[in-house]
Coordinates of C-alpha atoms and ligand atoms in Angstrom, one line a residue:
M5 CA 13.3 10.8 -0.5
N6 CA 11.1 11.0 2.5
R7 CA 12.3 9.2 5.5
S8 CA 9.4 7.2 6.8
P9 CA 9.1 6.8 10.5
S10 CA 10.7 3.5 11.6
L11 CA 7.5 2.4 13.2
P12 CA 4.5 1.0 11.3
D13 CA 1.6 3.5 10.8
S14 CA -0.8 1.1 12.6
T15 CA -0.6 -2.4 13.1
A16 CA -2.7 -3.2 16.1
G17 CA -5.3 -5.8 15.5
E18 CA -4.4 -6.2 11.8
R19 CA -5.4 -9.8 11.6
A20 CA -7.8 -10.0 8.8
G21 CA -7.7 -8.9 5.2
A22 CA -5.3 -9.5 2.3
L23 CA -1.8 -7.8 2.3
Y24 CA 0.0 -6.5 -0.6
L25 CA 3.7 -5.3 -0.5
G26 CA 5.2 -2.6 -2.7
L27 CA 8.9 -2.0 -2.7
D28 CA 10.9 0.9 -4.2
V29 CA 14.6 0.7 -4.6
S30 CA 15.6 4.2 -5.3
T31 CA 18.9 5.9 -5.6
Q32 CA 19.4 6.4 -1.7
S33 CA 17.1 4.1 0.0
L34 CA 14.7 1.1 -0.2
S35 CA 11.2 1.7 1.0
G36 CA 8.3 -0.6 1.5
V37 CA 4.5 0.0 1.9
V38 CA 2.0 -2.8 2.9
L39 CA -1.7 -2.2 2.1
R40 CA -4.4 -4.1 3.7
I41 CA -7.4 -4.5 1.5
E42 CA -10.7 -6.2 2.7
D43 CA -13.9 -5.4 0.8
R44 CA -14.2 -1.7 0.7
E45 CA -11.8 -1.1 3.6
R46 CA -8.4 -0.4 2.4
R47 CA -5.3 1.3 3.9
V48 CA -1.6 1.4 4.4
V49 CA -0.8 -0.6 7.5
Y50 CA 3.1 -0.5 7.4
R51 CA 5.7 1.7 6.0
R52 CA 9.6 1.4 6.2
S53 CA 12.6 3.0 4.7
L54 CA 16.3 2.0 4.8
I55 CA 18.8 4.6 3.9
F56 CA 21.7 2.8 2.1
D57 CA 24.5 5.2 3.4
E58 CA 23.4 4.8 7.0
E59 CA 22.2 1.1 7.1
F60 CA 25.0 -0.4 4.9
P61 CA 28.2 1.7 5.6
R62 CA 30.5 -1.2 4.3
Y63 CA 29.6 -0.3 0.8
H64 CA 30.9 3.2 1.2
T65 CA 28.2 4.8 -1.0
R66 CA 27.5 8.6 -0.7
N67 CA 23.9 9.3 -1.4
G68 CA 23.6 5.9 -2.7
V69 CA 26.4 6.1 -5.3
L70 CA 29.8 4.4 -5.1
P71 CA 32.8 6.7 -5.0
H72 CA 34.5 7.4 -8.4
D73 CA 37.4 9.8 -9.5
D74 CA 35.6 10.7 -12.6
P75 CA 32.5 12.7 -11.7
R76 CA 30.5 11.5 -14.9
I77 CA 30.5 7.9 -13.7
A78 CA 27.8 6.9 -11.2
T79 CA 27.6 3.3 -10.2
S80 CA 25.9 1.4 -7.3
S81 CA 26.0 -2.2 -6.2
P82 CA 23.5 -5.1 -6.9
L83 CA 24.8 -6.6 -3.8
L84 CA 23.7 -3.6 -1.8
W85 CA 20.3 -3.6 -3.2
S86 CA 19.9 -7.4 -2.7
E87 CA 21.0 -7.0 1.0
A88 CA 18.6 -4.2 1.5
L89 CA 15.8 -6.3 0.3
D90 CA 16.8 -9.1 2.8
R91 CA 17.0 -6.6 5.5
F92 CA 13.6 -5.1 4.8
F93 CA 11.8 -8.6 5.0
E94 CA 13.7 -9.3 8.1
I95 CA 12.7 -6.0 9.8
M96 CA 9.1 -6.3 8.5
A97 CA 8.7 -9.8 9.8
A98 CA 10.1 -8.8 13.2
E99 CA 8.5 -5.5 14.0
S100 CA 5.3 -5.2 12.2
D101 CA 2.8 -7.3 14.0
L102 CA 1.2 -8.0 10.6
D103 CA -0.2 -11.5 9.8
L104 CA 2.2 -12.0 6.9
A105 CA 0.6 -15.3 6.1
R106 CA -2.0 -12.9 4.4
L107 CA 0.7 -11.7 2.0
R108 CA -0.9 -12.3 -1.3
A109 CA 1.4 -10.4 -3.7
V110 CA 4.5 -8.3 -3.9
S111 CA 5.5 -5.9 -6.7
G112 CA 8.3 -3.3 -6.9
A113 CA 9.7 -0.1 -8.4
A114 CA 13.4 0.8 -8.9
Q115 CA 15.4 3.7 -10.1
Q116 CA 15.2 3.7 -14.0
H117 CA 17.9 3.0 -16.6
G118 CA 20.4 1.2 -14.1
S119 CA 21.7 -2.1 -15.4
V120 CA 23.0 -5.4 -13.7
Y121 CA 25.2 -7.8 -15.7
C122 CA 24.8 -11.6 -14.9
N123 CA 27.1 -14.4 -16.0
R124 CA 26.1 -17.9 -17.2
E125 CA 25.9 -19.4 -13.7
A126 CA 23.2 -17.0 -12.8
T127 CA 20.3 -19.1 -13.9
A128 CA 21.2 -22.0 -11.9
R129 CA 22.3 -19.9 -8.9
L130 CA 19.2 -18.0 -8.8
A131 CA 17.1 -21.4 -8.7
A132 CA 19.3 -22.5 -5.8
L133 CA 19.3 -19.5 -3.5
D134 CA 20.1 -21.0 0.0
P135 CA 18.1 -19.5 2.8
T136 CA 20.6 -20.4 5.4
R137 CA 23.3 -18.3 3.7
P138 CA 23.6 -14.5 3.4
L139 CA 22.2 -13.3 0.1
A140 CA 24.9 -10.9 -1.0
H141 CA 27.5 -13.7 -1.2
Q142 CA 25.3 -15.7 -3.4
I143 CA 24.5 -12.7 -5.7
R144 CA 28.2 -11.9 -6.0
A145 CA 28.8 -15.2 -7.8
M146 CA 26.2 -14.5 -10.4
L147 CA 27.6 -11.2 -11.6
S148 CA 29.8 -10.6 -14.5
R149 CA 30.4 -7.0 -13.5
A150 CA 30.5 -6.1 -9.9
D151 CA 29.1 -2.4 -10.4
A152 CA 25.7 -1.4 -11.9
P153 CA 25.8 1.9 -13.8
T154 CA 22.9 4.1 -12.7
W155 CA 20.7 6.9 -14.0
M156 CA 23.1 9.5 -12.6
D157 CA 25.9 8.4 -15.0
S158 CA 26.8 10.8 -17.7
S159 CA 29.8 9.3 -19.3
T160 CA 28.4 8.0 -22.4
A161 CA 28.2 11.0 -24.8
T162 CA 30.2 9.1 -27.4
E163 CA 27.9 6.1 -27.4
C164 CA 24.9 8.3 -27.5
A165 CA 26.1 10.1 -30.7
A166 CA 27.0 6.7 -32.2
I167 CA 23.6 5.1 -31.6
S168 CA 21.6 8.1 -32.8
D169 CA 23.6 8.3 -36.1
A170 CA 23.2 4.7 -36.6
I171 CA 19.5 4.9 -36.3
G172 CA 19.1 8.0 -38.5
G173 CA 19.3 10.9 -36.2
P174 CA 17.8 12.0 -33.0
E175 CA 14.3 12.3 -34.4
A176 CA 14.3 8.8 -35.8
L177 CA 15.4 7.4 -32.4
I178 CA 12.7 9.5 -30.6
R179 CA 10.0 8.0 -32.8
L180 CA 11.3 4.5 -32.5
T181 CA 12.0 4.5 -28.7
G182 CA 10.3 7.5 -27.2
S183 CA 13.5 9.4 -26.2
R184 CA 16.5 10.7 -27.8
A185 CA 19.8 9.0 -26.9
C186 CA 20.4 9.9 -23.3
E187 CA 23.7 9.3 -21.4
R188 CA 22.0 7.6 -18.5
F189 CA 19.9 5.2 -20.6
T190 CA 20.7 1.6 -20.6
G191 CA 21.5 1.1 -24.3
P192 CA 24.3 3.7 -24.3
Q193 CA 25.6 2.2 -21.1
I194 CA 25.7 -1.3 -22.6
R195 CA 27.5 0.0 -25.7
K196 CA 30.2 1.6 -23.6
Y197 CA 30.7 -1.6 -21.5
A198 CA 30.9 -3.6 -24.7
R199 CA 33.6 -1.2 -25.9
V200 CA 35.6 -0.6 -22.8
E201 CA 35.4 -4.3 -21.4
P202 CA 34.7 -6.4 -24.3
D203 CA 35.7 -9.6 -22.2
G204 CA 33.2 -8.7 -19.5
Y205 CA 30.5 -8.1 -22.1
A206 CA 31.4 -11.5 -23.8
S207 CA 31.1 -13.3 -20.3
T208 CA 27.6 -11.6 -19.7
D209 CA 24.8 -13.9 -20.3
R210 CA 21.9 -11.7 -19.1
I211 CA 21.6 -7.8 -18.6
H212 CA 18.7 -6.8 -16.4
L213 CA 17.4 -3.5 -15.4
V214 CA 17.4 -2.9 -11.6
S215 CA 13.7 -3.6 -11.6
S216 CA 13.9 -7.0 -13.5
F217 CA 17.0 -8.0 -11.5
L218 CA 15.4 -7.6 -8.1
A219 CA 12.2 -9.3 -9.4
S220 CA 14.5 -12.3 -10.5
V221 CA 15.9 -12.5 -7.0
L222 CA 12.5 -12.7 -5.5
V223 CA 11.3 -15.4 -7.7
G224 CA 14.6 -17.3 -8.1
A225 CA 14.5 -17.2 -11.8
H226 CA 15.5 -14.6 -14.6
A227 CA 12.3 -12.3 -14.8
P228 CA 11.2 -10.3 -17.9
I229 CA 11.4 -6.6 -18.3
E230 CA 8.2 -4.7 -18.4
P231 CA 7.5 -2.0 -21.0
G232 CA 7.3 1.0 -18.5
D233 CA 11.0 0.5 -17.5
G234 CA 12.0 -1.1 -20.8
A235 CA 11.2 2.2 -22.5
G236 CA 14.0 3.8 -20.5
M237 CA 16.7 1.8 -22.5
N238 CA 16.7 3.4 -26.0
L239 CA 16.1 -0.3 -27.1
M240 CA 12.5 -0.8 -27.0
D241 CA 10.1 0.1 -29.9
I242 CA 7.7 2.3 -27.9
V243 CA 4.6 1.6 -30.0
N244 CA 4.6 -2.2 -30.2
R245 CA 6.5 -2.8 -26.9
Q246 CA 9.1 -5.2 -28.6
W247 CA 12.8 -5.0 -28.7
A248 CA 13.7 -2.8 -31.7
E249 CA 16.1 -4.8 -33.9
T250 CA 17.8 -1.7 -35.4
A251 CA 18.4 -0.2 -31.9
L252 CA 19.9 -3.5 -30.7
R253 CA 22.2 -3.7 -33.7
A254 CA 23.3 -0.2 -33.1
T255 CA 24.1 -0.8 -29.5
A256 CA 26.1 -4.0 -29.0
P257 CA 26.9 -7.4 -30.7
G258 CA 24.7 -10.2 -29.9
L259 CA 22.6 -8.1 -27.4
R260 CA 19.1 -9.7 -28.1
A261 CA 20.3 -13.0 -26.6
K262 CA 21.4 -11.2 -23.5
L263 CA 18.2 -9.3 -22.8
P264 CA 15.3 -10.8 -20.9
D265 CA 11.9 -11.0 -22.8
L266 CA 9.4 -8.3 -22.4
A267 CA 6.2 -8.9 -20.6
P268 CA 3.1 -6.9 -19.7
S269 CA 3.2 -4.8 -16.6
W270 CA 0.7 -7.0 -14.6
S271 CA 2.4 -10.4 -15.4
V272 CA 3.0 -12.7 -12.6
M273 CA 6.8 -13.2 -12.6
G274 CA 6.4 -16.2 -10.3
R275 CA 6.2 -16.8 -6.6
L276 CA 8.4 -15.7 -3.7
A277 CA 11.2 -18.3 -3.8
P278 CA 12.1 -20.6 -1.0
Y279 CA 14.9 -18.3 0.1
W280 CA 12.3 -15.9 1.1
T281 CA 9.6 -18.0 2.4
E282 CA 12.0 -20.1 4.5
R283 CA 14.2 -17.4 5.7
H284 CA 11.5 -15.0 6.6
G285 CA 8.5 -17.1 7.2
L286 CA 6.4 -15.8 4.3
P287 CA 3.9 -17.5 2.1
A288 CA 4.7 -18.2 -1.5
A289 CA 3.0 -14.9 -2.7
N290 CA 2.8 -13.8 -6.3
V291 CA 5.5 -11.5 -7.5
I292 CA 4.1 -9.1 -10.1
A293 CA 6.6 -7.5 -12.7
W294 CA 8.6 -4.7 -11.3
T295 CA 8.7 -1.4 -13.0
G296 CA 10.6 2.0 -12.9
D297 CA 10.0 4.5 -10.2
N298 CA 8.3 6.9 -12.3
P299 CA 5.8 4.7 -14.0
S300 CA 5.1 3.4 -10.5
S301 CA 4.6 6.8 -9.1
L302 CA 2.0 7.4 -12.0
I303 CA -0.1 4.7 -10.2
G304 CA 0.9 5.9 -6.7
T305 CA -0.4 9.4 -7.5
G306 CA -3.6 8.1 -8.9
L307 CA -3.0 9.2 -12.5
V308 CA -4.9 6.5 -14.3
A309 CA -6.9 8.8 -16.7
S310 CA -5.4 11.1 -19.3
D311 CA -7.1 14.3 -18.4
R312 CA -5.1 14.7 -15.1
I313 CA -1.2 15.3 -14.8
A314 CA 1.1 15.6 -11.9
I315 CA 3.4 18.4 -11.3
S316 CA 5.9 17.8 -8.7
L317 CA 7.9 20.9 -7.6
G318 CA 10.9 19.4 -6.1
T319 CA 14.7 19.8 -6.5
S320 CA 13.8 19.7 -10.3
D321 CA 10.2 20.2 -11.4
T322 CA 8.5 17.4 -13.2
V323 CA 5.5 17.0 -15.1
F324 CA 4.2 13.6 -15.7
G325 CA 1.0 12.1 -17.0
L326 CA -0.7 9.1 -18.6
M327 CA -1.2 9.3 -22.4
R328 CA -3.6 7.1 -24.4
D329 CA -1.6 7.4 -27.5
A330 CA 2.2 7.0 -28.1
R331 CA 2.9 10.7 -29.0
V332 CA 6.5 11.7 -28.7
D333 CA 8.3 15.0 -28.1
L334 CA 10.6 15.6 -31.2
S335 CA 12.3 18.4 -29.4
G336 CA 14.1 15.7 -27.4
A337 CA 13.5 17.3 -24.1
S338 CA 10.8 14.7 -22.7
H339 CA 10.6 11.0 -22.4
V340 CA 7.7 8.6 -23.3
F341 CA 7.7 5.5 -21.1
G342 CA 5.1 2.8 -20.9
A343 CA 2.5 3.2 -18.4
P344 CA 1.6 0.2 -16.1
T345 CA -1.8 0.4 -17.2
G346 CA -0.9 -0.6 -20.7
D347 CA -1.0 3.0 -22.0
Y348 CA 1.9 5.5 -22.3
M349 CA 3.3 8.0 -19.9
A350 CA 5.1 11.4 -20.6
L351 CA 7.9 12.8 -18.2
V352 CA 9.1 16.3 -18.7
C353 CA 11.9 17.4 -16.4
F354 CA 13.0 21.0 -15.6
K355 CA 16.2 21.2 -13.8
N356 CA 15.8 24.8 -12.5
G357 CA 13.0 24.0 -9.9
A358 CA 13.4 24.5 -6.2
L359 CA 16.9 25.5 -7.1
A360 CA 15.8 28.5 -8.8
R361 CA 13.2 29.4 -6.4
E362 CA 15.7 29.4 -3.6
R363 CA 18.2 31.4 -5.7
V364 CA 15.6 34.1 -6.2
R365 CA 14.4 34.1 -2.6
D366 CA 18.1 34.5 -1.4
A367 CA 19.0 37.0 -4.1
Y368 CA 16.4 39.4 -2.7
D369 CA 16.9 38.4 0.9
M370 CA 13.4 37.2 1.5
D371 CA 11.8 34.3 3.4
W372 CA 9.1 32.2 1.9
R373 CA 6.3 34.5 3.6
E374 CA 7.9 37.5 1.8
F375 CA 8.1 35.4 -1.4
S376 CA 4.4 34.7 -1.2
R377 CA 3.6 38.4 -0.5
A378 CA 5.4 39.4 -3.6
L379 CA 3.3 37.1 -5.6
R380 CA 0.0 38.4 -4.0
E381 CA 1.1 41.9 -4.6
T382 CA 2.1 41.7 -8.2
P383 CA -0.2 41.7 -11.2
P384 CA -0.8 38.4 -13.1
G385 CA 1.1 38.6 -16.3
N386 CA 3.8 40.9 -14.8
R387 CA 3.0 43.6 -17.5
G388 CA 4.7 41.2 -20.0
A389 CA 8.0 40.9 -18.2
I390 CA 9.8 37.6 -18.6
M391 CA 12.5 35.6 -16.9
L392 CA 14.1 32.6 -18.2
P393 CA 15.5 31.2 -15.0
W394 CA 18.4 29.0 -16.2
F395 CA 20.4 29.2 -13.1
E396 CA 21.9 25.8 -14.0
P397 CA 22.0 24.4 -17.5
E398 CA 18.5 23.4 -18.3
I399 CA 17.0 20.1 -19.5
T400 CA 13.8 21.6 -20.9
P401 CA 14.4 23.3 -23.2
P402 CA 17.9 22.0 -23.6
V403 CA 20.3 25.0 -22.6
A404 CA 24.0 24.0 -22.2
S405 CA 25.3 27.2 -20.6
A406 CA 23.7 28.6 -17.6
G407 CA 22.5 32.1 -17.4
V408 CA 19.4 33.9 -16.3
R409 CA 17.8 36.0 -19.1
R410 CA 15.4 39.0 -18.4
Y411 CA 13.2 40.6 -20.9
G412 CA 11.4 43.9 -20.0
L413 CA 12.3 42.9 -16.3
D414 CA 14.2 45.3 -14.0
P415 CA 16.7 43.0 -11.9
A416 CA 16.3 45.4 -9.1
D417 CA 12.6 45.0 -8.7
A418 CA 12.3 42.2 -6.3
P419 CA 8.5 41.4 -6.3
A420 CA 8.6 41.5 -10.1
N421 CA 11.4 39.1 -10.3
V422 CA 9.7 36.7 -7.9
R423 CA 6.4 36.7 -10.0
A424 CA 8.5 36.4 -13.4
L425 CA 10.2 33.4 -11.9
I426 CA 7.0 31.4 -11.0
E427 CA 5.3 32.6 -14.1
A428 CA 8.1 31.5 -16.3
Q429 CA 8.2 28.0 -14.5
M430 CA 4.5 27.5 -14.9
L431 CA 4.4 28.5 -18.5
G432 CA 7.4 26.3 -19.1
T433 CA 5.5 23.3 -17.6
A434 CA 2.3 24.2 -19.8
R435 CA 4.2 24.9 -23.1
H436 CA 6.7 22.0 -22.9
A437 CA 4.0 19.4 -22.0
G438 CA 1.7 20.6 -24.8
W439 CA 3.0 17.9 -27.1
M440 CA 1.2 15.3 -25.0
G441 CA -2.0 16.5 -26.7
E442 CA -4.3 15.8 -23.7
R443 CA -6.8 18.3 -22.5
V444 CA -5.8 18.6 -18.9
R445 CA -8.6 19.4 -16.4
G446 CA -7.0 18.6 -13.2
I447 CA -3.5 18.7 -11.9
H448 CA -2.1 16.9 -8.9
A449 CA 0.5 19.1 -7.3
T450 CA 3.2 17.4 -5.2
G451 CA 6.5 18.3 -3.7
G452 CA 7.7 21.1 -1.3
G453 CA 6.7 23.9 -3.7
A454 CA 3.1 22.7 -3.7
R455 CA 2.6 24.0 -0.1
N456 CA 2.6 27.6 -1.4
R457 CA -1.0 28.5 -2.4
E458 CA 0.2 31.4 -4.5
I459 CA 2.3 29.3 -6.8
L460 CA -0.6 26.8 -7.1
Q461 CA -2.9 29.7 -8.2
I462 CA -0.5 30.6 -11.0
M463 CA -0.4 27.0 -11.9
A464 CA -4.1 26.7 -12.1
D465 CA -4.3 30.0 -14.2
V466 CA -1.6 29.2 -16.6
H467 CA -2.9 25.6 -17.2
D468 CA -6.6 26.6 -17.1
A469 CA -7.1 23.5 -14.7
D470 CA -8.2 22.7 -11.1
V471 CA -5.1 22.1 -8.9
Y472 CA -5.3 19.7 -6.1
R473 CA -2.5 19.4 -3.5
L474 CA -1.4 15.8 -2.9
E475 CA 0.6 14.7 0.0
V476 CA 1.5 11.2 -1.1
S477 CA 4.7 10.0 0.4
D478 CA 6.6 7.1 -1.1
S479 CA 4.5 7.4 -4.3
A480 CA 6.5 4.8 -6.1
A481 CA 6.3 2.2 -3.2
L482 CA 2.5 2.9 -3.0
G483 CA 2.3 2.4 -6.8
A484 CA 4.0 -0.9 -6.5
A485 CA 1.7 -2.1 -3.7
L486 CA -1.3 -1.0 -5.8
R487 CA 0.1 -2.9 -8.8
A488 CA 0.7 -5.9 -6.6
F489 CA -3.2 -5.8 -5.8
H490 CA -4.1 -5.2 -9.4
G491 CA -1.8 -8.0 -10.9
D492 CA -2.9 -10.5 -8.3
E493 CA -6.6 -9.8 -8.8
L494 CA -6.1 -10.4 -12.5
A495 CA -4.2 -13.5 -11.9
R496 CA -7.2 -14.7 -9.9
G497 CA -9.5 -14.0 -12.8
T498 CA -11.1 -10.9 -11.3
A499 CA -11.4 -8.0 -13.7
I500 CA -10.6 -4.9 -12.0
E501 CA -10.7 -1.1 -13.2
W502 CA -7.6 1.0 -12.5
T503 CA -9.9 3.7 -11.0
D504 CA -11.0 1.0 -8.4
V505 CA -7.4 0.1 -7.8
V506 CA -6.3 3.6 -6.8
A507 CA -9.6 4.7 -5.1
G508 CA -9.2 5.8 -1.6
F509 CA -5.3 6.2 -2.1
A510 CA -3.5 9.3 -3.5
D511 CA -6.5 11.4 -2.7
P512 CA -6.0 15.2 -2.7
V513 CA -5.7 17.1 0.6
V514 CA -9.2 18.0 1.6
D515 CA -10.2 21.6 0.7
S516 CA -6.9 21.9 -1.3
V517 CA -8.5 22.6 -4.7
V518 CA -7.3 25.8 -6.4
R519 CA -9.6 26.8 -9.3
P520 CA -8.4 29.0 -12.1
D521 CA -9.6 32.6 -12.4
P522 CA -11.0 33.3 -15.9
G523 CA -9.6 36.8 -16.0
N524 CA -6.0 35.4 -15.4
V525 CA -6.5 32.5 -17.7
A526 CA -7.0 35.0 -20.4
I527 CA -3.9 36.9 -19.5
Y528 CA -1.7 33.8 -19.5
A529 CA -3.1 32.7 -22.8
R530 CA -1.6 35.8 -24.2
L531 CA 1.5 35.7 -22.2
R532 CA 2.3 32.2 -23.6
A533 CA 3.3 33.7 -27.0
V534 CA 5.5 36.3 -25.2
H535 CA 7.3 33.5 -23.1
A536 CA 7.7 31.4 -26.4
A537 CA 9.2 34.4 -28.2
C538 CA 11.7 35.2 -25.4
E539 CA 12.8 31.5 -25.2
A540 CA 13.2 31.3 -29.1
H541 CA 15.2 34.5 -28.9
A542 CA 17.5 33.4 -25.9
L543 CA 18.2 30.1 -27.7
G544 CA 19.1 32.1 -30.8
R545 CA 16.2 31.0 -32.9
G546 CA 13.9 34.0 -32.9
E547 CA 13.4 37.8 -33.4
D548 CA 13.8 40.4 -30.7
P549 CA 10.6 39.9 -28.4
M550 CA 10.7 43.4 -26.9
P551 CA 8.1 44.8 -29.4
L552 CA 5.8 42.0 -28.2
I553 CA 6.4 42.8 -24.5
G554 CA 5.8 46.5 -25.1
Q555 CA 2.5 45.6 -26.7
F556 CA 1.5 43.3 -23.9
G557 CA 2.5 45.7 -21.1
G558 CA 0.7 48.7 -23.0
E559 CA -2.4 46.7 -23.1
R560 CA -2.4 46.1 -19.4
T561 CA -1.4 49.7 -18.3
P562 CA -4.5 51.8 -18.1
Ligands
LIG14 C1 14.1 9.2 -15.1 C2 15.1 9.2 -14.3 C3 15.1 9.3 -12.7 C4 15.3 8.0 -12.0 C5 15.4 8.2 -10.5 O1 14.3 9.2 -16.5 O2 16.4 9.1 -14.6 O3 13.8 9.9 -12.5 O4 14.3 7.1 -12.4 O5 15.3 7.2 -9.9

């Protein structure tokens, strides 16, 4: 998470224009972005992040997670998130110099999959939040479970198997909910809670996602779940965006009555409750449905059409993009969530991203300049040599035991290994996102790795698409602010296109476009088959790919 400066970007003279606030409650921090929109003039006028470990030491979180003896368990605290929300408003009101009377709407994003368990008193207590008393105390009295399991939890393997079996196997669950049963998803987490703490489950009246819980706190009433985030539960029918009866039954008894309703992403949840207006001097602004951080980032990176995808080269590499149709990845490696536009979004995650790039760089004792030089000085296609860079167990394709595989690649040839790594990563993104079925013409490249032009050239050549470097910080919070604007306009009866909503934000870095080289595109079209054959072989599903490599290398060598 980027640490935004604690001072506003620009606040002097911000007196006119409507303001829209977007919040992102992620694993480690809460970030907020305020947009000022007046006619055609629109810009970010305030940004602020609060790092949980630093700002709220009394919760003893490490990187936003509460300490546990069992490393598979990862929980956080709804009190911490609520307190952070309160602190953010307090700081914004004190330091921003914005005319907050012009705040028209608020929306938010939160880490996906996490769940918050409320007791029967929560409805009345939400409606009666007292602005003269600290928020955390009031929230504590609403919870039937003190901790909230988060997306980093991996303690529900038994539950995943049981849910999958009950639905008819992984493919059936993927077709129904958009994802196979995942340990971090909310359904398996709920099933585990109902099994391990049946009394706690019985005393739970409402189970929220982190996103719908925080929206509820803002409006002072239980807010619905929206389909972008709802899709991360293994409980929602991905096509018709309703709770899936069979999945509910496979998860826990009486679950439907404990879940909020589902509502479209642009719904108005209500208005800022008196707690917020009176405590922080805010107007009763509209609160638009909160979503998950990934669906929100889709908007924050400007991906509102299906012919563009984003590739984020971070700790892990992710590919995400909007899809018009509810296609699914039956391999189980990817997820389909709802998109805040009412469409769908795909998310494909590769664990061996920056981690693998750093391992290769270090193994050959290079710095990043030498790494780039190796890419410049080696031939596209690497004479058919392939590396499968599974330094850690991989998510896409699923690889349980780590181990780098090399085909036709001499481990002692440093430059060839650098090229083999990047080509494998880019071929991986292209091949494993192919199920989306969209013709990709443009790629928004983000993350630390996107600063390397040589990597972007290989990305452009492998995908046969223009690549634009994007430097959007806090894309989830920006997406939330843009959604606040969109939802508020709709609520006022103004029809507004998504392309108009994101225009001027999430623009590529000037002169950053990297275009595909037709000769290289042809090479990579052939190398795809070699990469696929090596992967199948490494996963124990295919023939020896060496003859294919010999053929490829032979054709390239004069
Ligand atoms: C997505 C996922 C993470 C969290 C991070 O499936 O688990 O990206 O949303 O906050």
